Coordinates of C-alpha atoms in Angstrom, one line a residue:
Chain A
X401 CA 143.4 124.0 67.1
X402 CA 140.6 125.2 65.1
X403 CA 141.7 127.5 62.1
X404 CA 139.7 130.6 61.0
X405 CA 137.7 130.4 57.7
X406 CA 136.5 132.9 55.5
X407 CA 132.3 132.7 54.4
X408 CA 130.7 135.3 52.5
X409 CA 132.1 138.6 54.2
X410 CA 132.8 136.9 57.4
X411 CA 136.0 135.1 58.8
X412 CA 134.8 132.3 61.3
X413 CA 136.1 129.3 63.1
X414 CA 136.5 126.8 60.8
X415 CA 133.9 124.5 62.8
X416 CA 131.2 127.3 63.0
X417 CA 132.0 128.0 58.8
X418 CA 128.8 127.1 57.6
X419 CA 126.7 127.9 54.7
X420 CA 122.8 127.0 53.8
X421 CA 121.3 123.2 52.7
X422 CA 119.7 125.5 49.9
X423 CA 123.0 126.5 48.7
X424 CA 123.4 125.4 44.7
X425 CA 127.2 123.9 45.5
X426 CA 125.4 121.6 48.5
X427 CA 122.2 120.6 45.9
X428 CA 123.5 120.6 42.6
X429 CA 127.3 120.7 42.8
X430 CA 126.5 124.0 40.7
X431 CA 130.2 125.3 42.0
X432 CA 133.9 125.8 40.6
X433 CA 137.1 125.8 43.3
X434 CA 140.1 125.8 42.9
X435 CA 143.4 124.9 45.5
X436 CA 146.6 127.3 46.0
X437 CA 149.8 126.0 48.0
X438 CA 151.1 128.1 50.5
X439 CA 155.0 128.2 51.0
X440 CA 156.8 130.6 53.7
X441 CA 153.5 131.9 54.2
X442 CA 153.0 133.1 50.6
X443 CA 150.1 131.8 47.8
X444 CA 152.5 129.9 45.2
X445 CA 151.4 130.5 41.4
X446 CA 148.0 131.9 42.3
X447 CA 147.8 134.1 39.8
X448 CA 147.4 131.0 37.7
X449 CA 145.2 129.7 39.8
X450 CA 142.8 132.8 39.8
X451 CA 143.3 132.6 36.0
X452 CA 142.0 129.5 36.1
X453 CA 139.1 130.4 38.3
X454 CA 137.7 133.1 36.1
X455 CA 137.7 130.7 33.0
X456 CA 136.0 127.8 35.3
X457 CA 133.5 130.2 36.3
X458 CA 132.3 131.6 32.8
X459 CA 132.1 128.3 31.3
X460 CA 129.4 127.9 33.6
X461 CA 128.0 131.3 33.5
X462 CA 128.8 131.7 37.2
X463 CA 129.5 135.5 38.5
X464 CA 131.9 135.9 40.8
X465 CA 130.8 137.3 44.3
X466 CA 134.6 139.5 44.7
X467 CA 137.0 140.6 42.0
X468 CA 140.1 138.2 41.5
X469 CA 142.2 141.5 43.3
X470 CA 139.7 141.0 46.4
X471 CA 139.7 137.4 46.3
X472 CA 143.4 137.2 46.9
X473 CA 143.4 139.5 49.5
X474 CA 141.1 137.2 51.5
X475 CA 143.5 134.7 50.8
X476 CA 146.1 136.5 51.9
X477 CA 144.4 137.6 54.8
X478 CA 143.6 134.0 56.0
X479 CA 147.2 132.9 55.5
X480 CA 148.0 136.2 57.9
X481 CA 145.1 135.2 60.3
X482 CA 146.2 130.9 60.5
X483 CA 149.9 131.8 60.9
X484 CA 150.3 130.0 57.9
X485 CA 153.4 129.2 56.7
X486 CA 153.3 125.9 54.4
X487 CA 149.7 124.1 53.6
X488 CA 146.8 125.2 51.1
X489 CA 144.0 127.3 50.5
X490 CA 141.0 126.4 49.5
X491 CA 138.5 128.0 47.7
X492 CA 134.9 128.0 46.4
X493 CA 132.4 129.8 44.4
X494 CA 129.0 128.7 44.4
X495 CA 125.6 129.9 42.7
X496 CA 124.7 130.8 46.0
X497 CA 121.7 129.7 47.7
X498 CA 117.8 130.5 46.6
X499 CA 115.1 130.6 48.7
X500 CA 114.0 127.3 47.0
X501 CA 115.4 124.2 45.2
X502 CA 115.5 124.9 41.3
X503 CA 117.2 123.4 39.1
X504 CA 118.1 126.9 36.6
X505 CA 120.3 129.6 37.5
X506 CA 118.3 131.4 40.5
X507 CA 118.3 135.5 40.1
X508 CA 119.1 138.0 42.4
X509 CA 120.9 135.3 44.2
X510 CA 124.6 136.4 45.3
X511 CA 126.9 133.5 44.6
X512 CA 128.8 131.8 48.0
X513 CA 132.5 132.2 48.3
X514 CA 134.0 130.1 51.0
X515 CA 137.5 129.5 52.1
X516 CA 139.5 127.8 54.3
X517 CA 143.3 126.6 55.1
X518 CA 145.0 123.5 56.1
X519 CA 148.6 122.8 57.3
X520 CA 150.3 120.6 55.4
X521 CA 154.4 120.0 54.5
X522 CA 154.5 120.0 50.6
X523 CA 158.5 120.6 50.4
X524 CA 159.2 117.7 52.7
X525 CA 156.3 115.3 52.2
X526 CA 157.6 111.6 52.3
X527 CA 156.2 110.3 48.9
X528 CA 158.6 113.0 47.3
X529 CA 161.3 110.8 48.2
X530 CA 159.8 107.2 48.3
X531 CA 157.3 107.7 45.6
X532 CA 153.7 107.1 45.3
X533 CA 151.8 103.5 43.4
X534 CA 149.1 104.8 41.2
X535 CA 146.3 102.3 40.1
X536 CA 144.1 102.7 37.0
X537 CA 140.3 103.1 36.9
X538 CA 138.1 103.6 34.3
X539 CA 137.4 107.5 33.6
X540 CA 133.7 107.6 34.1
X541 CA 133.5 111.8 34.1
X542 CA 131.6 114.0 32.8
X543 CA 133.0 115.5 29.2
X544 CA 134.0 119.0 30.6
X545 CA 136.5 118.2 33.1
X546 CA 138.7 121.3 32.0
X547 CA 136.2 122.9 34.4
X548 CA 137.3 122.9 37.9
X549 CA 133.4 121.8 39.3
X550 CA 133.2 120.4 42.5
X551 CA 130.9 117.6 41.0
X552 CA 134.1 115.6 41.8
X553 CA 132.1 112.1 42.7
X554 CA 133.4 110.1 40.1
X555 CA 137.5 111.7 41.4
X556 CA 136.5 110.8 45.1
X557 CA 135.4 107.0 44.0
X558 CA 138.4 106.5 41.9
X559 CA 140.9 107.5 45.2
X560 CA 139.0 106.3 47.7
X561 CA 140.0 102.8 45.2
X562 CA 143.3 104.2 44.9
X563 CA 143.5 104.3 48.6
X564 CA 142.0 101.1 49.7
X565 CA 144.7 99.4 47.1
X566 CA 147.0 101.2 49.3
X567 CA 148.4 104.0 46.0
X568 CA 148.6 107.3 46.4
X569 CA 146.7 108.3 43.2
X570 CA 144.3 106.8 40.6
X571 CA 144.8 107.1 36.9
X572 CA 141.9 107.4 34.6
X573 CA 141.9 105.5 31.8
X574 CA 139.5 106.4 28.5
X575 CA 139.8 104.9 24.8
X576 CA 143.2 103.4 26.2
X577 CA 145.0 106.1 27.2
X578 CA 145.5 108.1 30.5
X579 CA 143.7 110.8 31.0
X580 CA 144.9 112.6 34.3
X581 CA 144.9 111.3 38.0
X582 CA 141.8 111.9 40.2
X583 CA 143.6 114.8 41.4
X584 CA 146.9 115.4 39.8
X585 CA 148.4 115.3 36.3
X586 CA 150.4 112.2 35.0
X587 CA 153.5 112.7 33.1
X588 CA 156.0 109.8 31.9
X589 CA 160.0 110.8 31.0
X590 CA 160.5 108.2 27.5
X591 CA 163.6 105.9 27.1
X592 CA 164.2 108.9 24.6
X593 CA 164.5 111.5 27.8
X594 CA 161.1 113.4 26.3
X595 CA 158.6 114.1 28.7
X596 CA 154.9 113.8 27.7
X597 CA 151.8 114.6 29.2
X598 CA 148.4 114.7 27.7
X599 CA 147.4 117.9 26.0
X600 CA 145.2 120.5 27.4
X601 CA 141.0 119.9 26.1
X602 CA 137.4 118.7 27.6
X603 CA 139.0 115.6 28.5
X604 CA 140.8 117.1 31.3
X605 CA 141.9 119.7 33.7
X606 CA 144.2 122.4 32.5
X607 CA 146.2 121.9 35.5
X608 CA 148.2 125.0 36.9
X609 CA 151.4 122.7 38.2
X610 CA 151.3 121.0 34.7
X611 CA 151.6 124.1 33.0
X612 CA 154.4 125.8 35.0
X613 CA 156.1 122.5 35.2
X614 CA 156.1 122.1 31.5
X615 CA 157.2 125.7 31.2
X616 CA 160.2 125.3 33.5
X617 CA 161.2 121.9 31.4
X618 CA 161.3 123.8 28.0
X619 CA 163.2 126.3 29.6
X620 CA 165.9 124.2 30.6
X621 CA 165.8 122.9 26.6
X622 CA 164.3 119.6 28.1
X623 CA 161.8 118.0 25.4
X624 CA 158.4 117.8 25.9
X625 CA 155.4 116.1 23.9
X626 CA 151.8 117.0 24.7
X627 CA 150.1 113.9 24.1
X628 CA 148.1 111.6 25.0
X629 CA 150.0 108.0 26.5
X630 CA 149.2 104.2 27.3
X631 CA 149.8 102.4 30.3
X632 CA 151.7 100.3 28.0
X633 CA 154.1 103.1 27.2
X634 CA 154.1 104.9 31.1
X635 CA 155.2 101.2 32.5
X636 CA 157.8 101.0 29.5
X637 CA 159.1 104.7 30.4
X638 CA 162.1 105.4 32.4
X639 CA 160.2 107.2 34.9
X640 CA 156.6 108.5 35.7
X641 CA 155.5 111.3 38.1
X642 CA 152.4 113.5 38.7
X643 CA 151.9 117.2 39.2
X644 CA 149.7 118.9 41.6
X645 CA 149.5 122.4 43.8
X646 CA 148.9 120.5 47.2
X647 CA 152.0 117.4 45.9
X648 CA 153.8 119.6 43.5
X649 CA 156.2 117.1 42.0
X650 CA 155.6 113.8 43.1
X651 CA 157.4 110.3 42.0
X652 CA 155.4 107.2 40.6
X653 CA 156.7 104.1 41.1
X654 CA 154.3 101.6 39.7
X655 CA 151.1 101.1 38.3
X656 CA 149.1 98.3 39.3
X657 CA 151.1 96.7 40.7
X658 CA 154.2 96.6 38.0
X659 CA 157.1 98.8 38.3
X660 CA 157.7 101.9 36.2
X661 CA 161.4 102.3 35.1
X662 CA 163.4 100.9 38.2
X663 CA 160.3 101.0 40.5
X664 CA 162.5 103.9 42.3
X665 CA 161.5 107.8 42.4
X666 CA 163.7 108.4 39.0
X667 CA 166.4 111.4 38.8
X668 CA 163.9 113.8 36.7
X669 CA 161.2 113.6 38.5
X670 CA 163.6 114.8 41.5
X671 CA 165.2 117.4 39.6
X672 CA 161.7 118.8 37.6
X673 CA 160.5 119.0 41.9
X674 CA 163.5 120.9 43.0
X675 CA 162.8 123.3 39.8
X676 CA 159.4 123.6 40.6
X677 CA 160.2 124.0 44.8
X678 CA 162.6 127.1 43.5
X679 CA 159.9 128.6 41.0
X680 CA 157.2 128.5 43.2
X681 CA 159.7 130.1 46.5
X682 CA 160.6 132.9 44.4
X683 CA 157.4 133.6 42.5
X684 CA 155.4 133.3 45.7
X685 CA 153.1 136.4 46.8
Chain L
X974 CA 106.8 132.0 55.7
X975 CA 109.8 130.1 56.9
X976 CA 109.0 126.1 56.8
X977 CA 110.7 123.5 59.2
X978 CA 113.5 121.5 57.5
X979 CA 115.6 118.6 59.4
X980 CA 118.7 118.5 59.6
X981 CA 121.2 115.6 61.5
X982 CA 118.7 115.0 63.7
X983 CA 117.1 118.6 64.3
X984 CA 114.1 120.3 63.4
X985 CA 114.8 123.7 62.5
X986 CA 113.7 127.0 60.3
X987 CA 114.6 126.6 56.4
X988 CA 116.5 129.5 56.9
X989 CA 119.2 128.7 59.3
X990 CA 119.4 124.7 58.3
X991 CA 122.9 124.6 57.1
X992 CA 125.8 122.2 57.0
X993 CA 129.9 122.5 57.3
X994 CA 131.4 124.0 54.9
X995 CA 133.2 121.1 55.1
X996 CA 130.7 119.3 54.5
X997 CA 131.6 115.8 52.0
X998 CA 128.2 117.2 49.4
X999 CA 129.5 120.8 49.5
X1000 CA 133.0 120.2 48.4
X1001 CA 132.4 116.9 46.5
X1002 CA 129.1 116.4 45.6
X1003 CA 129.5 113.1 47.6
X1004 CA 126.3 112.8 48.3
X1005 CA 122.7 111.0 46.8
X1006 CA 119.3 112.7 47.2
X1007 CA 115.2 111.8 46.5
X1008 CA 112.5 113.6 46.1
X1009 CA 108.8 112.8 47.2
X1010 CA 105.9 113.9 46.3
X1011 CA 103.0 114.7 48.7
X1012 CA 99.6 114.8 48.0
X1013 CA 96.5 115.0 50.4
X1014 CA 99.4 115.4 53.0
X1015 CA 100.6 111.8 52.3
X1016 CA 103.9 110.6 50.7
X1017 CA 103.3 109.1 47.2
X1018 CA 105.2 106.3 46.2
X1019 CA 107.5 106.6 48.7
X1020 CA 108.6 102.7 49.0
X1021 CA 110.3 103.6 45.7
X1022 CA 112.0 106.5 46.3
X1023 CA 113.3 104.8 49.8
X1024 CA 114.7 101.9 47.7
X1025 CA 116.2 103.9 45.8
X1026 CA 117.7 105.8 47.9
X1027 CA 119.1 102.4 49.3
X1028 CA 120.5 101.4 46.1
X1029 CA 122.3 104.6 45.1
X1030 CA 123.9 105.1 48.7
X1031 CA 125.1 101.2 48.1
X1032 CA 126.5 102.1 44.8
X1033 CA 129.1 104.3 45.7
X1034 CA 129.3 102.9 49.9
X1035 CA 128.0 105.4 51.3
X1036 CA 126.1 104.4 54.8
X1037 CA 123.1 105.8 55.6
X1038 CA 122.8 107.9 59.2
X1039 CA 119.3 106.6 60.0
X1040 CA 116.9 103.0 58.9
X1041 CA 114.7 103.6 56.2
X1042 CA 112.1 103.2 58.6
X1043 CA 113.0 106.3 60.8
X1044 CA 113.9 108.1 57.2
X1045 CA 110.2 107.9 56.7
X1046 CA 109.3 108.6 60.0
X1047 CA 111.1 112.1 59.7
X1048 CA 109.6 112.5 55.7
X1049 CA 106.3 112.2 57.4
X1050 CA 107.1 114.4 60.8
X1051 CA 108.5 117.0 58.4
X1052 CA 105.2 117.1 56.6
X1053 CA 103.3 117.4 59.6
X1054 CA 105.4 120.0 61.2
X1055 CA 105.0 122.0 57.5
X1056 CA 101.3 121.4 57.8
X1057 CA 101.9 120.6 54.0
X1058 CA 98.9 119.5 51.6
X1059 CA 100.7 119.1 48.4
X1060 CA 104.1 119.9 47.6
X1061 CA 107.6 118.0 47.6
X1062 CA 110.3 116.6 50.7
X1063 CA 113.6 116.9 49.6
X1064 CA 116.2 114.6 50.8
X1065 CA 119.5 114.3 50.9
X1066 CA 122.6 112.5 52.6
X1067 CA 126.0 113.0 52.2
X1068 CA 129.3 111.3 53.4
X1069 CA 129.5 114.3 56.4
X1070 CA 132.0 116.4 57.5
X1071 CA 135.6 115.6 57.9
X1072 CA 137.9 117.8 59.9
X1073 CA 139.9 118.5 56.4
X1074 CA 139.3 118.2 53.2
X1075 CA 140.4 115.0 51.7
X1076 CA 138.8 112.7 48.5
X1077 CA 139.0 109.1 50.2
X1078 CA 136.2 108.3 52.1
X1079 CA 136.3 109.8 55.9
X1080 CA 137.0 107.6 58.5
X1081 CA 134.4 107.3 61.7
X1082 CA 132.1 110.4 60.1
X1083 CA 128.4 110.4 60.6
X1084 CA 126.7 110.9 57.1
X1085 CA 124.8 113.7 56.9
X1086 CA 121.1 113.5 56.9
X1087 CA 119.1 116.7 55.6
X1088 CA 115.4 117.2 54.6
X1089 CA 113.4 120.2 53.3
X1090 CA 109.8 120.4 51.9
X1091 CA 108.0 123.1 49.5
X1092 CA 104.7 123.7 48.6
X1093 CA 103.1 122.9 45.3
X1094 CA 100.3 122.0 43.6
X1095 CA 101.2 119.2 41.2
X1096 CA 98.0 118.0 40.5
X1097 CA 96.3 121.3 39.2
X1098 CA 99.9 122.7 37.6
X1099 CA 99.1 124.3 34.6
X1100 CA 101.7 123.0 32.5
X1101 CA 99.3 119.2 32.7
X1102 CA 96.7 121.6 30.5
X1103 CA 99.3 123.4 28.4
X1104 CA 101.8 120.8 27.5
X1105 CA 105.9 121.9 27.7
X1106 CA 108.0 123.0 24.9
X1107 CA 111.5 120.7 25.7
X1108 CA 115.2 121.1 23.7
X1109 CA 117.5 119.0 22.8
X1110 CA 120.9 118.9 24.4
X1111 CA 123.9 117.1 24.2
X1112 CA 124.2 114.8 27.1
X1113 CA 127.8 115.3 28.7
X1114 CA 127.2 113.4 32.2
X1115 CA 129.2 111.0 33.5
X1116 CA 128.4 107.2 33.0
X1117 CA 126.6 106.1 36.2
X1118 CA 123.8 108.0 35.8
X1119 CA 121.7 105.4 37.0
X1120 CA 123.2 106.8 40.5
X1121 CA 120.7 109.5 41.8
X1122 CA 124.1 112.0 43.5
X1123 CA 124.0 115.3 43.9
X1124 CA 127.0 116.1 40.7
X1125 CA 123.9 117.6 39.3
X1126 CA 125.8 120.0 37.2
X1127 CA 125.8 118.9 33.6
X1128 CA 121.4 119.1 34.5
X1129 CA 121.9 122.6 36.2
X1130 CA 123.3 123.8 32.9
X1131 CA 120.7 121.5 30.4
X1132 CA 117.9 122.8 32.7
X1133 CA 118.9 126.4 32.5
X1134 CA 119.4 126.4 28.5
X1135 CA 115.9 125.2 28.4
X1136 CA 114.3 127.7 30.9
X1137 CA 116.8 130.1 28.9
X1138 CA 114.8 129.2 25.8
X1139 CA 111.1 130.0 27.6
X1140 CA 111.1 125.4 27.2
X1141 CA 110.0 123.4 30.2
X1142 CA 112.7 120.3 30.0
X1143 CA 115.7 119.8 28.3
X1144 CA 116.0 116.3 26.5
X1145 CA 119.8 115.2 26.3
X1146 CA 120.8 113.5 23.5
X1147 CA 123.6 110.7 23.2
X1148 CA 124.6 108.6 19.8
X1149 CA 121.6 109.9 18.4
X1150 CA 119.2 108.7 21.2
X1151 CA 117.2 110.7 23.6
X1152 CA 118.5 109.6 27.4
X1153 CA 116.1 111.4 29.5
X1154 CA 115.3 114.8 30.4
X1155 CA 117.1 116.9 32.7
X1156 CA 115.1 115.5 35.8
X1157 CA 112.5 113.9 34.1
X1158 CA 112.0 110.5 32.1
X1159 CA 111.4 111.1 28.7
X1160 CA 108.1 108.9 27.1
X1161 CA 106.9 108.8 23.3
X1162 CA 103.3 107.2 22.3
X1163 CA 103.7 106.0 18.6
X1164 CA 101.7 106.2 15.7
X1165 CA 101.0 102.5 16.8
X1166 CA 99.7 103.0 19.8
X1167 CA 103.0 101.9 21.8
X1168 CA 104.3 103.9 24.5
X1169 CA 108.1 103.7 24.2
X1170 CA 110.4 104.5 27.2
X1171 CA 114.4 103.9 27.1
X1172 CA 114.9 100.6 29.4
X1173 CA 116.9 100.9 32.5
X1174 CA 121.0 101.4 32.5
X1175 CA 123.9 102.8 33.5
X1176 CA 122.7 105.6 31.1
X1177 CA 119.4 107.2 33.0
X1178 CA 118.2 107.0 36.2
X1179 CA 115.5 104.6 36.9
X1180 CA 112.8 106.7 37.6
X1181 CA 110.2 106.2 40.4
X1182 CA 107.4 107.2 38.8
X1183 CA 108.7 106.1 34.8
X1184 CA 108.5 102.4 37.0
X1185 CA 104.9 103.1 38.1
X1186 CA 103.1 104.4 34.7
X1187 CA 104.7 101.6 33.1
X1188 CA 103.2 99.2 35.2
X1189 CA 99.7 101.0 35.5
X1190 CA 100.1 101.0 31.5
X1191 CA 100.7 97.2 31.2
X1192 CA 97.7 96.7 33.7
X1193 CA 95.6 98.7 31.2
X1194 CA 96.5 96.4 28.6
X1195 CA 98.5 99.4 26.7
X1196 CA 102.2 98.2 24.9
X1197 CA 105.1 99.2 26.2
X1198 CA 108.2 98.9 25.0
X1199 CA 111.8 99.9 26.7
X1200 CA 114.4 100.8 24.4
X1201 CA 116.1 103.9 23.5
X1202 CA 114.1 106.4 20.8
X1203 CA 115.4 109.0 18.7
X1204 CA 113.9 112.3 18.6
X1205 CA 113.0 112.3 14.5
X1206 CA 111.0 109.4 16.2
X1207 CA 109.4 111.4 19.1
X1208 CA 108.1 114.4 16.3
X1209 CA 106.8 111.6 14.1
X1210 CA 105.2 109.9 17.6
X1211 CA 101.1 110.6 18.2
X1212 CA 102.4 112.1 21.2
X1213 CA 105.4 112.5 24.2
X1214 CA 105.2 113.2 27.8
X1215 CA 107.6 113.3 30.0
X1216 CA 107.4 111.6 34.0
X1217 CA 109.1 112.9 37.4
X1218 CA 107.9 112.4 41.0
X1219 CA 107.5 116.4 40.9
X1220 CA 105.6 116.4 38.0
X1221 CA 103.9 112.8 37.6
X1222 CA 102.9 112.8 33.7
X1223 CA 103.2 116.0 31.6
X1224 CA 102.8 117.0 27.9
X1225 CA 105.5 117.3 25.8
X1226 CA 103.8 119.3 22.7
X1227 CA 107.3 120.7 21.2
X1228 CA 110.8 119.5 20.2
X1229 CA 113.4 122.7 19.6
X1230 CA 110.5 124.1 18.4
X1231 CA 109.0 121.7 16.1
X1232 CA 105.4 120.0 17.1
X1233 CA 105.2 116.8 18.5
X1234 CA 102.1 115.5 17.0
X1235 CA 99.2 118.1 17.0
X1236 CA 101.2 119.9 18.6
X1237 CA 98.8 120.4 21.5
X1238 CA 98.5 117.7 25.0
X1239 CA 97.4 114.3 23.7
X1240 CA 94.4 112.0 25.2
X1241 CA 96.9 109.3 25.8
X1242 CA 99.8 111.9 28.3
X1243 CA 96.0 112.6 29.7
X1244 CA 94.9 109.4 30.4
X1245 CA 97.9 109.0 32.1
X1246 CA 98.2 111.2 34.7
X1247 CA 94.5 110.5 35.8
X1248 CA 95.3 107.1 36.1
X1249 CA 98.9 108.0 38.2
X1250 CA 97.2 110.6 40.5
X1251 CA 94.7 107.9 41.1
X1252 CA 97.5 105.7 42.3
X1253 CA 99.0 108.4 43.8
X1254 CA 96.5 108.8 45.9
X1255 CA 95.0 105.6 46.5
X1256 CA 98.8 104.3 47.7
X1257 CA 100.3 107.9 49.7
X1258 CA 101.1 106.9 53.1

């Protein structure tokens, strides 16, 4: 059944949701968006997520078209109008669309927002249990991925590879190390029991999940290293997972082919999910 | 007055051509694009742009909707239809819309196929007389530049710090070497009379009309050489010029500020762009 979708003022059929071929996010990828997850019919951590929008958008000097307040009431409102009670919402700010094709920043132009929501079990997907394979690519990005663009060309190559290998995710690999999956962040658990993802900077996306999940570790006095790791040492771990609003939590069990730890969804990564499933249920708005 | 664009196989106003918001360039900038000149109502060096266009869509497997043949055939309908003397035809196909929003690559989805044209006078634009003032930026793409896709951010933002600084281009800079301008190919004309253009790579994009004023030079007898240049080298150079199908050859009489040569056009960035809008002309079909 078609879902309803929300495009500059107007909430539409998701088929009819359309916006201009002059608009900068269709031409120029000249857009920032970002994804919340939807549980019991309520937007999980999105005030992290909104957080995150409003820095993505001044670091390209991009005004947004609603406040942050207004923004999550249209979210709200199209989680209300799609009955939904477990998926995502998207959503995206663009420069808008000129009258023209330019490459500078247009004026007088208001900026697009577009949204829309899609159904989709998070809490009971089957990779939480069996895992997902994760290949490694080469990171070919641009140098400010801590900006949530949607010039995501290089991320869609690197999982469409992902998927044709049959994995569930793709790492990217720069000077050695692991930067962050296409769409997710990679944490390992050492044979010492500390967990380590890479830190925050240019080189990747300051991911929401990453940051609550390495919030809710510390809490519970588990260690965790922000660093950045090897293949060498995520193959040599006792477990590997990833962290994402539309996966939350989600097991790796190899990469490329070789098995990380006993090539079985390890005991953290189960327990750092249920943590997470509990935050984001009871933090939910 | 509203011109005719095309859009999946319809003729219709500029103003209500749009795609889906789920549309594979909107939300992923999974799309490639070319841009045409017209002159005398006649596509200039369009062969190259349509194998272009061929090569980038095959560098990331991305089918096109329609033969090259009837890509043209539109190009030149579109023209008519616009009654247009001199301007540009945009183009642009992406991987289409899904039902969802998802980074593999679609199953059984039509590629989108859109076209738009604008009016301008290239041949009498006063910046051919005037020369441009360009910058220098940092060049933070990603590394397959040599793919002509619409993540067009990292130019949005180089192109909008020059325009920002009253400059015509921005030149991006990388280990010390100039790349290429923001949507331009960046030329110097040394003190010895060689015209110096960085060769083809993963690094630029190999531009249409950079390929035909390096040929109509070596015709001419002038030296050419391809290799990357620094920009101490392009203020010590007799003079610089940079090429783009939308602006054929232009004068580059300032570096952040600083003269390039006498500071003024030069005879040779002249000499040129006679010779390309000869060829231009003599070749539009």
């Amino acid at each position: 059944m078609d879902s309803i979708a929300y495009v500059n003022g107007s909430f539409v059929p998701l088929s009819e949701a359309k916006v201009s071929v002059l608009d900068r996010g269709f031409l120029f990828a000249d857009g920032i968006y970002e994804v919340a997850a939807v549980l019991d019919a309520k937007l999980v951590d999105n005030a992290s997520h909104l957080a995150r929008l409003k820095r993505s958008v001044g670091e390209i000097a991009l005004e947004l078209p609603e406040s942050l307040q207004r923004i999550e009431e249209i979210q709200k409102e199209l989680v209300a109008r799609n009955k939904l009670e477990s998926g995502l919402v998207y959503l995206e700010v663009t420069r808008g669309a000129d009258t023209g094709r330019d490459f500078p920043f247009p004026k007088g132009v208001k900026p697009t927002l577009v949204m829309f929501t899609s159904v989709k079990d998070i809490v009971n997907a089957p990779a939480a249990k069996t895992g997902i394979a994760v290949i490694t690519v080469p990171d070919i990005r641009w140098e400010r991925r801590d900006i949530k663009s949607v010039a995501l060309l290089a991320q869609v190559l690197a999982k469409q590879a992902a998927a044709a290998a049959g994995a569930g995710e793709a790492w990217m690999i720069e000077d050695g190390k692991v930067t962050e999956g296409g769409s997710s962040t990679a944490f390992i658990l050492t044979q010492a029991d500390v967990l380590v993802t890479r830190q925050n900077g240019r080189e990747i996306l300051p991911g929401c999940t990453r940051k609550a999940v390495v919030k809710l570790a510390e809490e519970r006095q588990l260690r965790v290293e922000e660093r950045a790791f090897t293949v060498a040492e995520a193959l040599a771990a006792k477990e590997a997972f990833i962290t994402s609003a539309s996966s939350f939590v989600q097991p790796v069990v190899s990469i490329d082919g070789k098995p990380v730890g006993s090539g079985k969804p390890g005991p953290m990564a189960g327990r750092l999910r249920e943590i997470y499933v509990d935050f984001a249920r009871a933090t939910a708005v």
